[in-house]
mmCIF file of C-alpha atoms in Angstrom:
data_model
loop_
_atom_site.group_PDB
_atom_site.id
_atom_site.type_symbol
_atom_site.label_atom_id
_atom_site.label_comp_id
_atom_site.label_asym_id
_atom_site.label_seq_id
_atom_site.Cartn_x
_atom_site.Cartn_y
_atom_site.Cartn_z
ATOM 1 C CA MET A 512 93.548 -14.785 6.214
ATOM 2 C CA CYS A 513 90.280 -13.194 5.137
ATOM 3 C CA PHE A 514 89.677 -9.681 3.812
ATOM 4 C CA ALA A 515 86.172 -8.254 3.452
ATOM 5 C CA THR A 516 85.330 -4.865 1.984
ATOM 6 C CA HIS A 517 82.241 -3.289 0.460
ATOM 7 C CA HIS A 518 81.482 -1.510 -2.801
ATOM 8 C CA LYS A 519 83.423 1.781 -3.073
ATOM 9 C CA SER A 520 85.140 1.173 0.267
ATOM 10 C CA GLY A 521 88.773 0.732 -0.716
ATOM 11 C CA THR A 522 88.277 -2.537 -2.570
ATOM 12 C CA VAL A 523 90.817 -1.776 -5.316
ATOM 13 C CA TRP A 524 93.373 -0.693 -2.706
ATOM 14 C CA MET A 525 92.911 -3.877 -0.698
ATOM 15 C CA ARG A 526 92.889 -6.110 -3.757
ATOM 16 C CA ARG A 527 96.152 -4.762 -5.097
ATOM 17 C CA THR A 528 97.779 -4.975 -1.656
ATOM 18 C CA ILE A 529 96.672 -8.595 -1.252
ATOM 19 C CA GLN A 530 97.879 -9.474 -4.742
ATOM 20 C CA ALA A 531 101.277 -7.960 -3.924
ATOM 21 C CA MET A 532 101.467 -9.911 -0.645
ATOM 22 C CA GLY A 533 100.505 -13.113 -2.401
ATOM 23 C CA ARG A 534 103.289 -12.709 -4.954
ATOM 24 C CA ALA A 535 105.859 -11.749 -2.324
ATOM 25 C CA PHE A 536 105.031 -14.551 0.108
ATOM 26 C CA GLY A 537 104.190 -17.256 -2.427
ATOM 27 C CA LEU A 538 100.598 -17.499 -1.222
ATOM 28 C CA ASP A 539 97.388 -18.015 -3.182
ATOM 29 C CA TRP A 540 94.400 -15.715 -2.904
ATOM 30 C CA HIS A 541 90.836 -16.650 -3.765
ATOM 31 C CA GLY A 542 87.600 -14.777 -4.110
ATOM 32 C CA ILE A 543 84.857 -16.445 -2.081
ATOM 33 C CA TRP A 544 81.763 -15.073 -3.784
ATOM 34 C CA ARG A 545 79.278 -17.789 -2.783
ATOM 35 C CA ASP A 546 78.946 -20.716 -0.411
ATOM 36 C CA GLU A 547 79.850 -23.177 -3.150
ATOM 37 C CA ALA A 548 83.326 -21.598 -3.385
ATOM 38 C CA MET A 549 84.386 -23.187 -0.097
ATOM 39 C CA TRP A 550 86.115 -25.903 -2.117
ATOM 40 C CA LYS A 551 88.867 -23.352 -2.745
ATOM 41 C CA VAL A 552 89.767 -23.220 0.951
ATOM 42 C CA PRO A 553 92.602 -25.616 1.817
ATOM 43 C CA ASP A 554 92.348 -27.882 4.837
ATOM 44 C CA GLU A 555 95.561 -26.423 6.227
ATOM 45 C CA GLY A 556 98.228 -23.868 5.412
ATOM 46 C CA ARG A 557 98.000 -20.146 4.712
ATOM 47 C CA VAL A 558 95.845 -18.555 2.046
ATOM 48 C CA PHE A 559 94.240 -15.162 1.441
ATOM 49 C CA LEU A 560 90.453 -15.196 0.996
ATOM 50 C CA VAL A 561 88.546 -12.118 -0.145
ATOM 51 C CA ASN A 562 85.001 -10.931 -0.558
ATOM 52 C CA TRP A 563 84.126 -7.440 -1.759
ATOM 53 C CA ALA A 564 80.552 -7.519 -0.466
ATOM 54 C CA GLY A 565 81.339 -8.214 3.176
ATOM 55 C CA TYR A 566 80.227 -11.839 3.160
ATOM 56 C CA PHE A 567 81.841 -15.163 3.940
ATOM 57 C CA PRO A 568 80.028 -18.537 4.102
ATOM 58 C CA SER A 569 78.911 -19.782 7.500
ATOM 59 C CA ASP A 570 81.137 -22.853 7.077
ATOM 60 C CA LEU A 571 84.171 -20.575 7.025
ATOM 61 C CA TRP A 572 83.080 -18.833 10.232
ATOM 62 C CA LYS A 573 82.792 -22.262 11.894
ATOM 63 C CA ARG A 574 86.512 -22.925 11.461
ATOM 64 C CA ASP A 575 88.954 -22.204 14.264
ATOM 65 C CA ASP A 576 91.881 -21.351 11.975
ATOM 66 C CA VAL A 577 90.569 -18.142 10.382
ATOM 67 C CA ALA A 578 91.023 -14.429 11.024
ATOM 68 C CA PHE A 579 89.291 -11.551 9.281
ATOM 69 C CA VAL A 580 89.997 -7.944 8.335
ATOM 70 C CA HIS A 581 86.851 -5.964 7.544
ATOM 71 C CA VAL A 582 86.771 -2.481 5.969
ATOM 72 C CA ILE A 583 83.752 -0.159 5.890
ATOM 73 C CA ARG A 584 83.303 3.436 4.750
ATOM 74 C CA ASP A 585 80.983 6.311 5.603
ATOM 75 C CA PRO A 586 77.829 5.362 3.680
ATOM 76 C CA ARG A 587 77.195 8.962 2.627
ATOM 77 C CA ASP A 588 80.528 9.056 0.814
ATOM 78 C CA ILE A 589 79.806 5.644 -0.672
ATOM 79 C CA LEU A 590 76.591 7.108 -2.095
ATOM 80 C CA LEU A 591 78.415 9.985 -3.782
ATOM 81 C CA SER A 592 81.388 7.923 -4.922
ATOM 82 C CA GLY A 593 79.180 5.160 -6.282
ATOM 83 C CA CYS A 594 76.885 7.531 -8.136
ATOM 84 C CA VAL A 595 79.859 9.090 -9.932
ATOM 85 C CA TYR A 596 81.462 5.760 -10.730
ATOM 86 C CA HIS A 597 78.306 4.100 -11.995
ATOM 87 C CA HIS A 598 77.979 6.681 -14.765
ATOM 88 C CA PHE A 599 80.991 5.311 -16.620
ATOM 89 C CA ALA A 600 82.204 2.028 -15.075
ATOM 90 C CA ALA A 601 83.022 -0.587 -17.697
ATOM 91 C CA GLU A 602 81.458 -4.023 -17.856
ATOM 92 C CA GLN A 603 84.671 -5.692 -16.717
ATOM 93 C CA GLY A 604 84.317 -5.984 -12.971
ATOM 94 C CA GLU A 605 80.883 -4.311 -12.896
ATOM 95 C CA ARG A 606 78.806 -6.543 -15.140
ATOM 96 C CA TRP A 607 75.622 -5.866 -13.160
ATOM 97 C CA LEU A 608 75.638 -2.253 -14.384
ATOM 98 C CA HIS A 609 75.220 -3.385 -17.969
ATOM 99 C CA VAL A 610 72.410 -5.934 -17.671
ATOM 100 C CA PRO A 611 69.052 -4.796 -19.169
ATOM 101 C CA ARG A 612 66.356 -4.687 -16.490
ATOM 102 C CA THR A 613 62.650 -5.038 -16.872
ATOM 103 C CA ASP A 614 62.010 -2.732 -13.903
ATOM 104 C CA LEU A 615 63.916 -0.009 -15.791
ATOM 105 C CA GLY A 616 62.023 -0.463 -19.034
ATOM 106 C CA GLY A 617 64.752 -2.527 -20.636
ATOM 107 C CA LYS A 618 67.529 -0.063 -19.789
ATOM 108 C CA THR A 619 70.578 -1.038 -17.806
ATOM 109 C CA TYR A 620 71.304 0.534 -14.418
ATOM 110 C CA GLN A 621 73.985 2.684 -16.043
ATOM 111 C CA GLN A 622 71.781 3.778 -18.928
ATOM 112 C CA HIS A 623 68.978 4.729 -16.569
ATOM 113 C CA LEU A 624 71.330 6.661 -14.297
ATOM 114 C CA ASN A 625 72.812 8.588 -17.217
ATOM 115 C CA ALA A 626 69.344 9.433 -18.547
ATOM 116 C CA LEU A 627 68.197 11.056 -15.305
ATOM 117 C CA GLU A 628 68.302 14.850 -15.095
ATOM 118 C CA GLY A 629 69.905 16.556 -12.124
ATOM 119 C CA ASP A 630 71.990 15.452 -9.169
ATOM 120 C CA GLU A 631 69.045 14.942 -6.854
ATOM 121 C CA ALA A 632 67.290 12.476 -9.143
ATOM 122 C CA LYS A 633 70.518 10.569 -9.755
ATOM 123 C CA LEU A 634 71.394 10.336 -6.076
ATOM 124 C CA LEU A 635 67.909 9.239 -5.077
ATOM 125 C CA PHE A 636 67.987 6.502 -7.706
ATOM 126 C CA GLU A 637 71.400 5.370 -6.507
ATOM 127 C CA MET A 638 70.201 5.481 -2.897
ATOM 128 C CA GLY A 639 67.404 3.057 -3.657
ATOM 129 C CA GLY A 640 69.590 0.861 -5.859
ATOM 130 C CA LYS A 641 73.145 -0.340 -5.368
ATOM 131 C CA HIS A 642 73.640 1.869 -2.328
ATOM 132 C CA ARG A 643 70.793 0.269 -0.405
ATOM 133 C CA GLU A 644 72.320 -3.148 -1.073
ATOM 134 C CA THR A 645 75.735 -1.975 0.123
ATOM 135 C CA VAL A 646 74.395 -0.559 3.382
ATOM 136 C CA GLU A 647 72.460 -3.762 4.004
ATOM 137 C CA GLU A 648 75.659 -5.759 3.469
ATOM 138 C CA MET A 649 77.559 -3.638 5.987
ATOM 139 C CA ARG A 650 74.806 -4.067 8.549
ATOM 140 C CA ALA A 651 74.664 -7.827 7.944
ATOM 141 C CA TRP A 652 78.333 -8.347 8.795
ATOM 142 C CA PRO A 653 78.653 -10.467 11.987
ATOM 143 C CA TRP A 654 79.735 -7.597 14.215
ATOM 144 C CA GLY A 655 81.342 -8.427 17.548
ATOM 145 C CA ASP A 656 83.287 -11.523 16.521
ATOM 146 C CA ASP A 657 86.752 -11.162 18.058
ATOM 147 C CA ARG A 658 88.322 -12.893 15.066
ATOM 148 C CA ALA A 659 87.534 -9.818 12.963
ATOM 149 C CA PHE A 660 89.728 -6.710 12.956
ATOM 150 C CA GLU A 661 87.431 -3.810 12.101
ATOM 151 C CA LEU A 662 88.717 -0.910 9.995
ATOM 152 C CA LYS A 663 87.215 2.275 8.646
ATOM 153 C CA TYR A 664 88.318 3.532 5.256
ATOM 154 C CA GLU A 665 88.623 7.023 6.711
ATOM 155 C CA ASP A 666 91.199 5.819 9.254
ATOM 156 C CA LEU A 667 93.177 3.953 6.614
ATOM 157 C CA MET A 668 93.365 7.098 4.489
ATOM 158 C CA VAL A 669 95.335 8.857 7.239
ATOM 159 C CA ASP A 670 97.375 5.785 8.241
ATOM 160 C CA THR A 671 100.503 7.214 6.643
ATOM 161 C CA ASP A 672 102.858 5.308 8.946
ATOM 162 C CA CYS A 673 100.923 2.091 8.240
ATOM 163 C CA ALA A 674 100.599 1.396 11.956
ATOM 164 C CA LEU A 675 96.865 0.701 11.851
ATOM 165 C CA PHE A 676 97.025 -1.580 8.843
ATOM 166 C CA GLY A 677 100.066 -3.210 10.380
ATOM 167 C CA ALA A 678 97.987 -4.045 13.460
ATOM 168 C CA ALA A 679 95.368 -5.602 11.197
ATOM 169 C CA LEU A 680 98.022 -7.705 9.465
ATOM 170 C CA ALA A 681 99.423 -8.794 12.821
ATOM 171 C CA HIS A 682 95.891 -9.885 13.720
ATOM 172 C CA LEU A 683 96.056 -12.173 10.680
ATOM 173 C CA GLY A 684 99.297 -13.656 11.960
ATOM 174 C CA LEU A 685 101.928 -11.817 9.928
ATOM 175 C CA GLU A 686 105.060 -10.906 11.841
ATOM 176 C CA GLY A 687 108.688 -9.961 11.438
ATOM 177 C CA GLU A 688 109.989 -9.320 7.933
ATOM 178 C CA GLU A 689 106.697 -10.399 6.357
ATOM 179 C CA LEU A 690 104.787 -7.860 8.381
ATOM 180 C CA GLU A 691 107.161 -5.020 7.493
ATOM 181 C CA ALA A 692 107.101 -5.986 3.821
ATOM 182 C CA ALA A 693 103.309 -6.116 3.818
ATOM 183 C CA LYS A 694 103.099 -2.651 5.367
ATOM 184 C CA ARG A 695 105.291 -1.321 2.565
ATOM 185 C CA MET A 696 102.986 -2.914 0.000
ATOM 186 C CA PHE A 697 99.988 -1.236 1.618
ATOM 187 C CA TRP A 698 101.788 2.122 1.438
ATOM 188 C CA GLU A 699 102.798 1.559 -2.196
ATOM 189 C CA GLN A 700 99.146 1.049 -3.178
ATOM 190 C CA SER A 701 97.818 3.988 -1.153
ATOM 191 C CA LEU A 702 96.688 7.382 -2.444
ATOM 192 C CA PHE A 703 98.956 9.038 0.140
ATOM 193 C CA GLY A 704 101.950 6.885 -0.787
ATOM 194 C CA GLY A 705 102.917 5.111 -3.972
ATOM 195 C CA MET A 706 99.761 6.197 -5.819
ATOM 196 C CA ALA A 707 99.896 9.836 -4.712
ATOM 197 C CA LYS A 708 100.979 11.120 -8.106
ATOM 198 C CA ILE A 709 98.270 10.711 -10.701
ATOM 199 C CA ASP A 710 100.796 9.658 -13.344
ATOM 200 C CA ASP A 711 101.852 6.740 -11.146
ATOM 201 C CA ARG A 712 98.396 5.197 -11.093
ATOM 202 C CA PRO A 713 97.661 2.321 -13.458
ATOM 203 C CA ARG A 714 95.406 3.589 -16.230
ATOM 204 C CA HIS A 715 92.680 1.022 -15.556
ATOM 205 C CA LEU A 716 92.380 2.304 -11.975
ATOM 206 C CA MET A 717 91.775 5.936 -12.843
ATOM 207 C CA GLY A 718 87.997 5.710 -12.691
ATOM 208 C CA HIS A 719 88.143 3.998 -9.318
ATOM 209 C CA VAL A 720 90.601 6.253 -7.546
ATOM 210 C CA ALA A 721 89.081 9.444 -8.932
ATOM 211 C CA SER A 722 85.990 8.833 -6.831
ATOM 212 C CA GLU A 723 87.523 6.811 -3.990
ATOM 213 C CA GLY A 724 89.939 9.143 -2.308
ATOM 214 C CA ALA A 725 88.055 12.112 -0.898
ATOM 215 C CA LEU A 726 86.876 12.051 2.726
ATOM 216 C CA LYS A 727 83.660 13.637 4.009
ATOM 217 C CA ARG A 728 82.555 14.571 0.515
ATOM 218 C CA TRP A 729 78.999 14.474 1.800
ATOM 219 C CA GLU A 730 79.487 17.621 3.872
ATOM 220 C CA THR A 731 79.799 19.791 0.750
ATOM 221 C CA GLU A 732 78.369 17.649 -2.059
ATOM 222 C CA LEU A 733 75.205 16.076 -0.678
ATOM 223 C CA PRO A 734 72.159 18.221 -1.530
ATOM 224 C CA LEU A 735 70.008 19.018 1.498
ATOM 225 C CA GLU A 736 66.893 17.534 -0.111
ATOM 226 C CA VAL A 737 68.740 14.253 -0.676
ATOM 227 C CA ALA A 738 70.336 14.348 2.774
ATOM 228 C CA GLU A 739 66.926 14.654 4.439
ATOM 229 C CA VAL A 740 65.719 11.555 2.612
ATOM 230 C CA TYR A 741 68.958 9.836 3.535
ATOM 231 C CA ALA A 742 68.496 10.622 7.215
ATOM 232 C CA GLU A 743 65.010 9.139 7.086
ATOM 233 C CA ARG A 744 66.088 5.954 5.307
ATOM 234 C CA HIS A 745 69.581 5.403 6.657
ATOM 235 C CA GLY A 746 69.984 7.556 9.755
ATOM 236 C CA ALA A 747 69.803 4.472 11.958
ATOM 237 C CA ASP A 748 72.435 2.795 9.803
ATOM 238 C CA LEU A 749 74.841 5.702 10.330
ATOM 239 C CA VAL A 750 74.424 5.282 14.068
ATOM 240 C CA ALA A 751 74.801 1.505 13.997
ATOM 241 C CA LEU A 752 77.962 1.719 11.890
ATOM 242 C CA GLY A 753 79.538 4.269 14.212
ATOM 243 C CA TYR A 754 79.464 7.296 11.936
ATOM 244 C CA GLU A 755 76.944 9.435 13.862
ATOM 245 C CA PRO A 756 75.686 9.647 17.458
ATOM 246 C CA ASP A 757 72.087 10.085 16.277
ATOM 247 C CA GLU A 758 70.061 9.918 13.093
ATOM 248 C CA THR A 759 69.631 13.561 12.097
ATOM 249 C CA SER A 760 71.957 16.062 13.815
ATOM 250 C CA TRP A 761 74.533 15.651 11.027
ATOM 251 C CA LEU A 762 72.184 17.498 8.668
ATOM 252 C CA ALA A 763 73.235 20.747 10.359
ATOM 253 C CA ARG A 764 76.841 20.127 9.244
ATOM 254 C CA LEU A 765 76.012 20.209 5.548
ATOM 255 C CA LYS A 766 77.934 22.970 3.791
ATOM 256 C CA PRO A 767 76.825 22.909 0.142
ATOM 257 C CA ALA A 768 79.564 24.187 -2.136
ATOM 258 C CA GLU A 769 78.756 27.140 -4.345
ATOM 259 C CA PRO A 770 78.422 25.935 -7.969
ATOM 260 C CA ARG A 771 81.042 27.265 -10.320
ATOM 261 C CA ALA A 772 80.258 28.198 -13.921
ATOM 262 C CA GLY A 773 81.082 25.462 -16.350
ATOM 263 C CA ARG A 774 81.448 22.734 -13.711
ATOM 264 C CA ALA A 775 79.254 19.678 -13.671
ATOM 265 C CA GLY A 776 77.291 18.741 -10.570
ATOM 266 C CA ALA A 777 78.428 16.496 -7.778
ATOM 267 C CA THR A 778 77.301 13.238 -9.338
ATOM 268 C CA SER A 779 78.452 13.841 -12.896
ATOM 269 C CA ARG A 780 81.760 15.639 -12.486
ATOM 270 C CA GLY A 781 83.740 12.392 -12.709
ATOM 271 C CA LYS A 782 81.867 11.197 -15.770
ATOM 272 C CA GLY A 783 83.731 10.504 -18.964
#
């Protein structure tokens, strides 16, 4: 039973739901981060396998006893959410942010991002950095395989009766009491359910959920100058991923919010 997500696309939500299911059903879960990790996959029996960059080894896809759930998110919201998060994310879980890079003059990705002035410069840097990698990963997913149940983060965020996620779990083979229990676990870890009250959220998740929850942030937070570059670089990706009918018409839907005195810009408001 395989779960694939992408950076800033509900990964924490899925991880905590899978951990809860594993404990409840007495099942192991393993991260499959590279081809060499296939040794973790048992020859038979049930197990949860996860990858947070939308990738599973080709040897896994060759098996006839696997099923996948795959979650994507509107790339424009990933750009905004990621740019906020990368200002302050700790090394635990995001080690790559804290590695000195020669192409950044010895600074880390996070240090360089924090040193940039203005939202536009920050977003353009993010667009050419981690965001580009994330979009490439979403495009590289083996679309069209009927063993994969495709989900959009935006649909999950309004799945308050857990019917959609329940269908995904049924695709993995869960049924009966297990299926109903798993749906409850999904609800308990959701921002519309068990995590709706900010005081109920585990402290170590605060940075994640602060920038994860909002939908269509791009309509009011993406500067026009950045959006035009985005349309040029990733317009085709928006179409391919099912978020727009064409590459540029969405630019007309931008509704930049009026800045308020004393409030930080779109990419730094979640910082600190």
